[in-house]
Amino acid sequence: MWRRTFRATLRAGLGPGATGAVAGAPGARVGSCRFAGSDSEKAAGPSPGGRVSAELIEHLERLALVDFRNREGVARLQAAIEFAGQLRAVDTDGVEPMESVLEDRCLYLRADEVVEGSCAEDLLQNSQQTVEEYFVAPLGRCYTEVTSLCQNKVNNIQS
Amino acid sequence: MLGLSLREVSAALKQGQVSPMELCQKCLSLIKETKFLNAYITVAEEKALKQAEESEKRYEKGQALGVLDGIPVAVKDNFSTAGIETTCASSMLKGYIPPYNATVVQKLLDQGAVLLGKTNLDEFAMGSGSTDGIFGPVRNPWSYSKQYREKRKQSHHRADEDSNWLITGGSSGGSAAAVSAFTCFAALGSDTGGSTRNPAALCGLVGLKPTYGLVSRYGLIPLVNSMDVPGILTRCVDDAAIVLGVLAGHDPKDSTTTQDPVGPFILPILRDVSKLCIGIPKEYNVPELSSEMQAFWSKAADLFASKGAKVVEVSLPHTSYSIVCYHVLCTAEVASNMARFDGLEYGHRCNVNVSTEAMYAATRREGFNDVVRGRILSGNFFLLRENYDDYFVKAQKVRRLIANDFVKVFNSGVDVLLTPTTLSDAVPYLEFIKEDNRTRSAQDDIFTQSVNMAGLPAVNVPMALSSQGLPVGLQLIGRAFSDQQLLTVAKWFEEQVQFPVIQLQELVDNCPTFSQHEKLGLVSLKR
């Protein structure tokens, strides 16, 4: 009976997003992958998140504190968003979100007893800037004020 | 000697046929000879020799700690190891020396295992090729095997085409290469979306992903807290069971480990499979699956049936959405987990001192590669307030549907699922890098990641050699916490298929530390 699995016509789609593994990467050169199925995969329709605007990029960079402001980065993000948009096709009415596979078990707490520690010196050793038992950070200042200043510095460091 | 199983070499140590120091030295030599594989990031030679020396003293007194005493092992470089640099193959942690051991590492050391070093991986375990770390890609030892080279000669390729070496798969490729090339007897990997099973399949090894909650994650630098599991790579199923027996169990430092008693993982020899029900998920027969892989899968199903097992087709209806669901959940959790790397307490720190935020941003820009940064940005997008329900919560709901698919199948009487592990055998590096990391991961993780989402145990068992002379493996998936039963079935399957030993004749011939007798032992067919 399992033989049906193997006799199934492979080129016919197996359901929505069945070829999602390769369909979700618009612009990816599927043809160059030797295991690729048909070349007619296309990404799911545009997500309501829509185009990745400049404000969104800046907002994400601020939140993530990760700089990815070039065309390739934006394209990747766009692709990732469109890929994720395929989830909309799934009917999840009445389904509770699953946070952990161990949800039917209790997470337990340890007794509040100190059994190890007192290793401040070991921990401080891994930091590049310390003063006595303090980790040293630059003074907090508004990110946008100094963004361009830092950009230049970073560019100089990287070049 | 290096080609023996864990149990065999342990017996040899006990009987004095070889000493822990000799064994350690042989392994260290072989690591040097196989440096071109780039399997190891750090070789802890002095520490290893010291551990071997202590083991030798114990054996002399007849006080061996257990089966693992004196056995050389390797650990993926995203497990914290006290006093040994732990980099996750990233600039962010280059030079970072943890002050503690991961629980699984400690457990191995407590049993007397000799830690040879830390193995290479994709940066922060993100990838399916072990090609994207700062220390460069890992080469698959099978690229240099007699089996592969003979086939290439037949197809008129130059046998010494060194530039066309094959990938190991990932992200635990270094661990896989280390075990496959006989430099150690077992290695730890991690498995978040298939990162242990994928390289196991491409390198002809047993790659076990235990049930989520069975093995402690304390000290494993986290990628996706709800899916990460330490993985075990060995050359045979029995060895994996031995290591699992040492690692499994409750850890007070990881509250996601089960408090139920576990093990021992001693595998009975299965003689009668007539009571076994094997499920073949029909949705796994995707167009991208190579026809050769499909044939092996079919052959394996036939094998079970011919020996009396019940083999049925089953359905996991939400399979086609699992890679998308995984993508959202993975990037979201990654975005959160990577937030700890700010250059302040450990790791790389840039020279920018204008403001805290600027320092963080520049540090992270310098420390992370494109893959990591891309995932962080995507993850943060899905976690934005306006997107949270539509993407993150939605994905969590789909995760439940996927997990329920498995539960339904197992409740219908199926004991074990049989699926491919990878789409095909190992591909050349030059071909692999034609697509970007995310595309490759989406393609290569297809059979493996839904298992992580459901938290189930799964194991890759090498089956046969492909028409190219390269390993092909199949995946067995069991119900949660049925790791022992799963491995029992895997052991039966392994015994049936008799996967051949890799023949690294050329490699070994060039290695001066091996005697002629040993060289023969290394390359002859076992079992």
Short mmCIF file of N, CA and C in Angstrom, two decimals, chain A residues 40-143:
data_model
loop_
_atom_site.label_atom_id
_atom_site.label_comp_id
_atom_site.label_asym_id
_atom_site.label_seq_id
_atom_site.Cartn_x
_atom_site.Cartn_y
_atom_site.Cartn_z
N SER A 40 8.58 26.17 -12.86
CA SER A 40 7.50 27.15 -12.86
C SER A 40 7.12 27.60 -11.46
N GLU A 41 7.92 27.20 -10.44
CA GLU A 41 7.57 27.67 -9.10
C GLU A 41 7.63 29.18 -9.06
N LYS A 42 6.64 29.73 -8.40
CA LYS A 42 6.74 31.17 -8.18
C LYS A 42 6.40 31.45 -6.73
N ALA A 43 6.85 32.55 -6.24
CA ALA A 43 6.60 32.89 -4.86
C ALA A 43 5.12 33.11 -4.66
N ALA A 44 4.68 32.88 -3.43
CA ALA A 44 3.31 33.19 -3.08
C ALA A 44 3.11 34.69 -3.29
N GLY A 45 1.85 35.12 -3.37
CA GLY A 45 1.56 36.52 -3.67
C GLY A 45 2.17 37.46 -2.65
N PRO A 46 2.21 38.73 -2.94
CA PRO A 46 2.82 39.72 -2.02
C PRO A 46 2.09 39.71 -0.68
N SER A 47 2.87 39.84 0.37
CA SER A 47 2.28 39.79 1.70
C SER A 47 1.69 41.16 2.03
N PRO A 48 0.76 41.19 2.99
CA PRO A 48 0.22 42.50 3.38
C PRO A 48 1.29 43.38 4.02
N GLY A 49 2.34 42.76 4.53
CA GLY A 49 3.49 43.52 5.04
C GLY A 49 4.05 44.38 3.93
N GLY A 50 3.80 43.92 2.69
CA GLY A 50 4.09 44.73 1.51
C GLY A 50 5.57 44.95 1.26
N ARG A 51 5.86 46.00 0.64
CA ARG A 51 7.22 46.29 0.28
C ARG A 51 7.98 46.71 1.53
N VAL A 52 9.24 46.52 1.46
CA VAL A 52 10.07 46.89 2.59
C VAL A 52 10.48 48.35 2.43
N SER A 53 9.86 49.20 3.22
CA SER A 53 10.10 50.63 3.05
C SER A 53 11.37 51.04 3.79
N ALA A 54 11.82 52.22 3.46
CA ALA A 54 13.03 52.74 4.10
C ALA A 54 12.82 52.92 5.60
N GLU A 55 11.58 53.34 5.97
CA GLU A 55 11.30 53.52 7.41
C GLU A 55 11.37 52.18 8.12
N LEU A 56 10.85 51.17 7.45
CA LEU A 56 10.85 49.84 8.07
C LEU A 56 12.28 49.36 8.28
N ILE A 57 13.10 49.57 7.26
CA ILE A 57 14.51 49.16 7.36
C ILE A 57 15.17 49.84 8.56
N GLU A 58 14.92 51.14 8.65
CA GLU A 58 15.57 51.89 9.73
C GLU A 58 15.06 51.42 11.08
N HIS A 59 13.76 51.20 11.14
CA HIS A 59 13.13 50.73 12.37
C HIS A 59 13.72 49.39 12.79
N LEU A 60 13.82 48.47 11.83
CA LEU A 60 14.36 47.14 12.13
C LEU A 60 15.83 47.21 12.55
N GLU A 61 16.56 48.07 11.86
CA GLU A 61 17.98 48.18 12.21
C GLU A 61 18.14 48.72 13.62
N ARG A 62 17.24 49.64 13.98
CA ARG A 62 17.30 50.22 15.33
C ARG A 62 16.97 49.17 16.37
N LEU A 63 15.94 48.37 16.08
CA LEU A 63 15.52 47.32 17.02
C LEU A 63 16.55 46.22 17.14
N ALA A 64 17.04 45.83 15.98
CA ALA A 64 17.94 44.67 15.96
C ALA A 64 19.38 45.07 16.25
N LEU A 65 19.65 46.37 16.11
CA LEU A 65 21.03 46.86 16.19
C LEU A 65 21.92 46.05 15.26
N VAL A 66 21.37 45.80 14.09
CA VAL A 66 22.11 45.11 13.04
C VAL A 66 21.97 45.93 11.78
N ASP A 67 23.06 46.19 11.17
CA ASP A 67 23.09 47.05 10.00
C ASP A 67 23.07 46.18 8.75
N PHE A 68 22.08 46.35 7.93
CA PHE A 68 22.06 45.58 6.71
C PHE A 68 21.56 46.43 5.56
N ARG A 69 21.99 47.65 5.54
CA ARG A 69 21.43 48.59 4.60
C ARG A 69 22.10 48.56 3.24
N ASN A 70 21.90 47.45 2.55
CA ASN A 70 22.31 47.47 1.14
C ASN A 70 21.26 46.68 0.36
N ARG A 71 21.38 46.72 -0.94
CA ARG A 71 20.33 46.15 -1.78
C ARG A 71 20.13 44.66 -1.52
N GLU A 72 21.24 43.99 -1.33
CA GLU A 72 21.16 42.55 -1.11
C GLU A 72 20.41 42.24 0.18
N GLY A 73 20.71 43.02 1.20
CA GLY A 73 20.06 42.83 2.50
C GLY A 73 18.57 43.05 2.41
N VAL A 74 18.20 44.11 1.73
CA VAL A 74 16.77 44.42 1.58
C VAL A 74 16.09 43.33 0.77
N ALA A 75 16.76 42.89 -0.28
CA ALA A 75 16.19 41.83 -1.12
C ALA A 75 15.98 40.56 -0.33
N ARG A 76 16.95 40.22 0.51
CA ARG A 76 16.82 39.02 1.32
C ARG A 76 15.64 39.13 2.27
N LEU A 77 15.51 40.30 2.88
CA LEU A 77 14.41 40.50 3.82
C LEU A 77 13.09 40.38 3.09
N GLN A 78 13.02 41.00 1.93
CA GLN A 78 11.80 40.92 1.12
C GLN A 78 11.46 39.48 0.80
N ALA A 79 12.46 38.73 0.41
CA ALA A 79 12.26 37.32 0.07
C ALA A 79 11.78 36.54 1.28
N ALA A 80 12.39 36.82 2.41
CA ALA A 80 12.01 36.11 3.64
C ALA A 80 10.56 36.41 4.00
N ILE A 81 10.15 37.65 3.83
CA ILE A 81 8.77 38.04 4.15
C ILE A 81 7.80 37.36 3.21
N GLU A 82 8.13 37.35 1.94
CA GLU A 82 7.23 36.70 0.98
C GLU A 82 7.14 35.21 1.22
N PHE A 83 8.27 34.62 1.55
CA PHE A 83 8.29 33.20 1.86
C PHE A 83 7.35 32.90 3.02
N ALA A 84 7.45 33.74 4.06
CA ALA A 84 6.64 33.52 5.25
C ALA A 84 5.16 33.74 4.99
N GLY A 85 4.86 34.53 3.97
CA GLY A 85 3.47 34.83 3.65
C GLY A 85 2.64 33.60 3.30
N GLN A 86 3.32 32.51 2.95
CA GLN A 86 2.61 31.29 2.59
C GLN A 86 1.78 30.73 3.75
N LEU A 87 2.13 31.15 4.96
CA LEU A 87 1.40 30.64 6.12
C LEU A 87 -0.06 31.06 6.11
N ARG A 88 -0.33 32.14 5.41
CA ARG A 88 -1.70 32.63 5.38
C ARG A 88 -2.67 31.60 4.84
N ALA A 89 -2.15 30.70 4.02
CA ALA A 89 -3.02 29.72 3.39
C ALA A 89 -3.49 28.63 4.35
N VAL A 90 -2.89 28.57 5.53
CA VAL A 90 -3.25 27.50 6.46
C VAL A 90 -4.42 27.94 7.33
N ASP A 91 -5.39 27.07 7.48
CA ASP A 91 -6.54 27.36 8.32
C ASP A 91 -6.19 27.03 9.77
N THR A 92 -6.10 28.06 10.59
CA THR A 92 -5.74 27.81 11.99
C THR A 92 -6.85 28.28 12.93
N ASP A 93 -8.07 28.26 12.45
CA ASP A 93 -9.19 28.65 13.32
C ASP A 93 -9.29 27.71 14.50
N GLY A 94 -9.37 28.28 15.68
CA GLY A 94 -9.55 27.45 16.85
C GLY A 94 -8.30 26.72 17.30
N VAL A 95 -7.17 27.00 16.65
CA VAL A 95 -5.93 26.33 17.04
C VAL A 95 -5.15 27.22 17.98
N GLU A 96 -4.74 26.66 19.08
CA GLU A 96 -3.94 27.44 20.04
C GLU A 96 -2.48 27.46 19.60
N PRO A 97 -1.80 28.59 19.79
CA PRO A 97 -0.36 28.61 19.45
C PRO A 97 0.41 27.64 20.34
N MET A 98 1.43 27.03 19.78
CA MET A 98 2.24 26.10 20.56
C MET A 98 3.58 26.75 20.86
N GLU A 99 3.83 26.96 22.15
CA GLU A 99 5.09 27.60 22.51
C GLU A 99 6.20 26.59 22.74
N SER A 100 5.83 25.45 23.26
CA SER A 100 6.83 24.44 23.55
C SER A 100 6.22 23.07 23.39
N VAL A 101 7.02 22.13 22.96
CA VAL A 101 6.51 20.76 22.82
C VAL A 101 6.31 20.12 24.19
N LEU A 102 6.85 20.75 25.23
CA LEU A 102 6.71 20.19 26.57
C LEU A 102 5.62 20.90 27.35
N GLU A 103 4.63 21.43 26.63
CA GLU A 103 3.62 22.27 27.27
C GLU A 103 2.76 21.51 28.27
N ASP A 104 2.70 20.21 28.14
CA ASP A 104 1.86 19.47 29.10
C ASP A 104 2.66 19.02 30.32
N ARG A 105 3.88 19.52 30.40
CA ARG A 105 4.67 19.24 31.60
C ARG A 105 4.93 20.54 32.32
N CYS A 106 5.24 20.43 33.61
CA CYS A 106 5.58 21.65 34.37
C CYS A 106 7.06 21.93 34.24
N LEU A 107 7.39 23.19 34.05
CA LEU A 107 8.78 23.57 34.23
C LEU A 107 8.97 23.72 35.73
N TYR A 108 10.07 23.29 36.23
CA TYR A 108 10.25 23.31 37.66
C TYR A 108 11.26 24.39 38.04
N LEU A 109 11.16 24.80 39.26
CA LEU A 109 12.11 25.78 39.78
C LEU A 109 13.08 25.07 40.72
N ARG A 110 14.31 25.54 40.71
CA ARG A 110 15.26 25.00 41.67
C ARG A 110 15.06 25.69 43.00
N ALA A 111 15.55 25.05 44.04
CA ALA A 111 15.51 25.71 45.36
C ALA A 111 16.43 26.92 45.29
N ASP A 112 16.05 27.98 45.98
CA ASP A 112 16.83 29.22 45.93
C ASP A 112 18.02 29.13 46.87
N GLU A 113 18.95 28.26 46.50
CA GLU A 113 20.16 28.08 47.30
C GLU A 113 21.36 28.32 46.42
N VAL A 114 22.33 29.03 46.94
CA VAL A 114 23.55 29.28 46.17
C VAL A 114 24.44 28.06 46.26
N VAL A 115 24.71 27.44 45.13
CA VAL A 115 25.58 26.26 45.14
C VAL A 115 26.87 26.50 44.37
N GLU A 116 26.89 27.50 43.54
CA GLU A 116 28.12 27.81 42.83
C GLU A 116 28.13 29.28 42.48
N GLY A 117 29.26 29.76 42.01
CA GLY A 117 29.38 31.17 41.67
C GLY A 117 30.70 31.69 42.20
N SER A 118 30.67 32.90 42.65
CA SER A 118 31.90 33.54 43.15
C SER A 118 33.01 33.42 42.13
N CYS A 119 32.66 33.68 40.88
CA CYS A 119 33.67 33.56 39.83
C CYS A 119 33.74 34.85 39.03
N ALA A 120 33.60 35.97 39.73
CA ALA A 120 33.57 37.27 39.05
C ALA A 120 34.82 37.47 38.20
N GLU A 121 35.95 37.06 38.74
CA GLU A 121 37.21 37.26 38.01
C GLU A 121 37.20 36.52 36.68
N ASP A 122 36.75 35.27 36.71
CA ASP A 122 36.68 34.47 35.48
C ASP A 122 35.80 35.15 34.44
N LEU A 123 34.69 35.68 34.93
CA LEU A 123 33.73 36.28 34.00
C LEU A 123 34.26 37.59 33.44
N LEU A 124 34.90 38.36 34.29
CA LEU A 124 35.43 39.65 33.83
C LEU A 124 36.53 39.47 32.80
N GLN A 125 37.21 38.35 32.87
CA GLN A 125 38.32 38.11 31.95
C GLN A 125 37.91 38.08 30.50
N ASN A 126 36.65 37.75 30.27
CA ASN A 126 36.20 37.64 28.89
C ASN A 126 35.83 38.97 28.27
N SER A 127 35.78 39.99 29.09
CA SER A 127 35.36 41.29 28.56
C SER A 127 36.57 42.10 28.13
N GLN A 128 36.36 42.93 27.12
CA GLN A 128 37.48 43.70 26.59
C GLN A 128 37.73 44.98 27.37
N GLN A 129 36.67 45.49 28.01
CA GLN A 129 36.87 46.72 28.79
C GLN A 129 36.23 46.57 30.16
N THR A 130 37.05 46.52 31.16
CA THR A 130 36.52 46.46 32.52
C THR A 130 37.28 47.44 33.40
N VAL A 131 36.62 47.85 34.46
CA VAL A 131 37.27 48.67 35.47
C VAL A 131 36.88 48.05 36.81
N GLU A 132 37.85 47.58 37.52
CA GLU A 132 37.60 46.83 38.76
C GLU A 132 36.58 45.73 38.46
N GLU A 133 35.45 45.72 39.12
CA GLU A 133 34.48 44.66 38.83
C GLU A 133 33.34 45.12 37.94
N TYR A 134 33.60 46.15 37.18
CA TYR A 134 32.57 46.69 36.30
C TYR A 134 32.88 46.41 34.84
N PHE A 135 31.83 46.08 34.09
CA PHE A 135 31.94 46.09 32.63
C PHE A 135 31.74 47.53 32.20
N VAL A 136 32.52 48.01 31.26
CA VAL A 136 32.45 49.42 30.89
C VAL A 136 31.76 49.58 29.54
N ALA A 137 30.74 50.41 29.50
CA ALA A 137 30.05 50.70 28.25
C ALA A 137 30.19 52.18 27.96
N PRO A 138 30.14 52.53 26.69
CA PRO A 138 30.14 53.96 26.38
C PRO A 138 28.86 54.59 26.92
N LEU A 139 28.87 55.90 27.08
CA LEU A 139 27.67 56.58 27.56
C LEU A 139 26.55 56.38 26.57
N GLY A 140 25.34 56.15 27.06
CA GLY A 140 24.20 55.99 26.16
C GLY A 140 23.88 57.32 25.50
N ARG A 141 23.75 57.28 24.19
CA ARG A 141 23.33 58.48 23.48
C ARG A 141 22.41 58.07 22.35
N CYS A 142 21.64 59.02 21.89
CA CYS A 142 20.67 58.72 20.86
C CYS A 142 21.35 58.17 19.62
N TYR A 143 20.85 57.09 19.15
CA TYR A 143 21.45 56.37 18.02
C TYR A 143 21.53 57.23 16.76
#
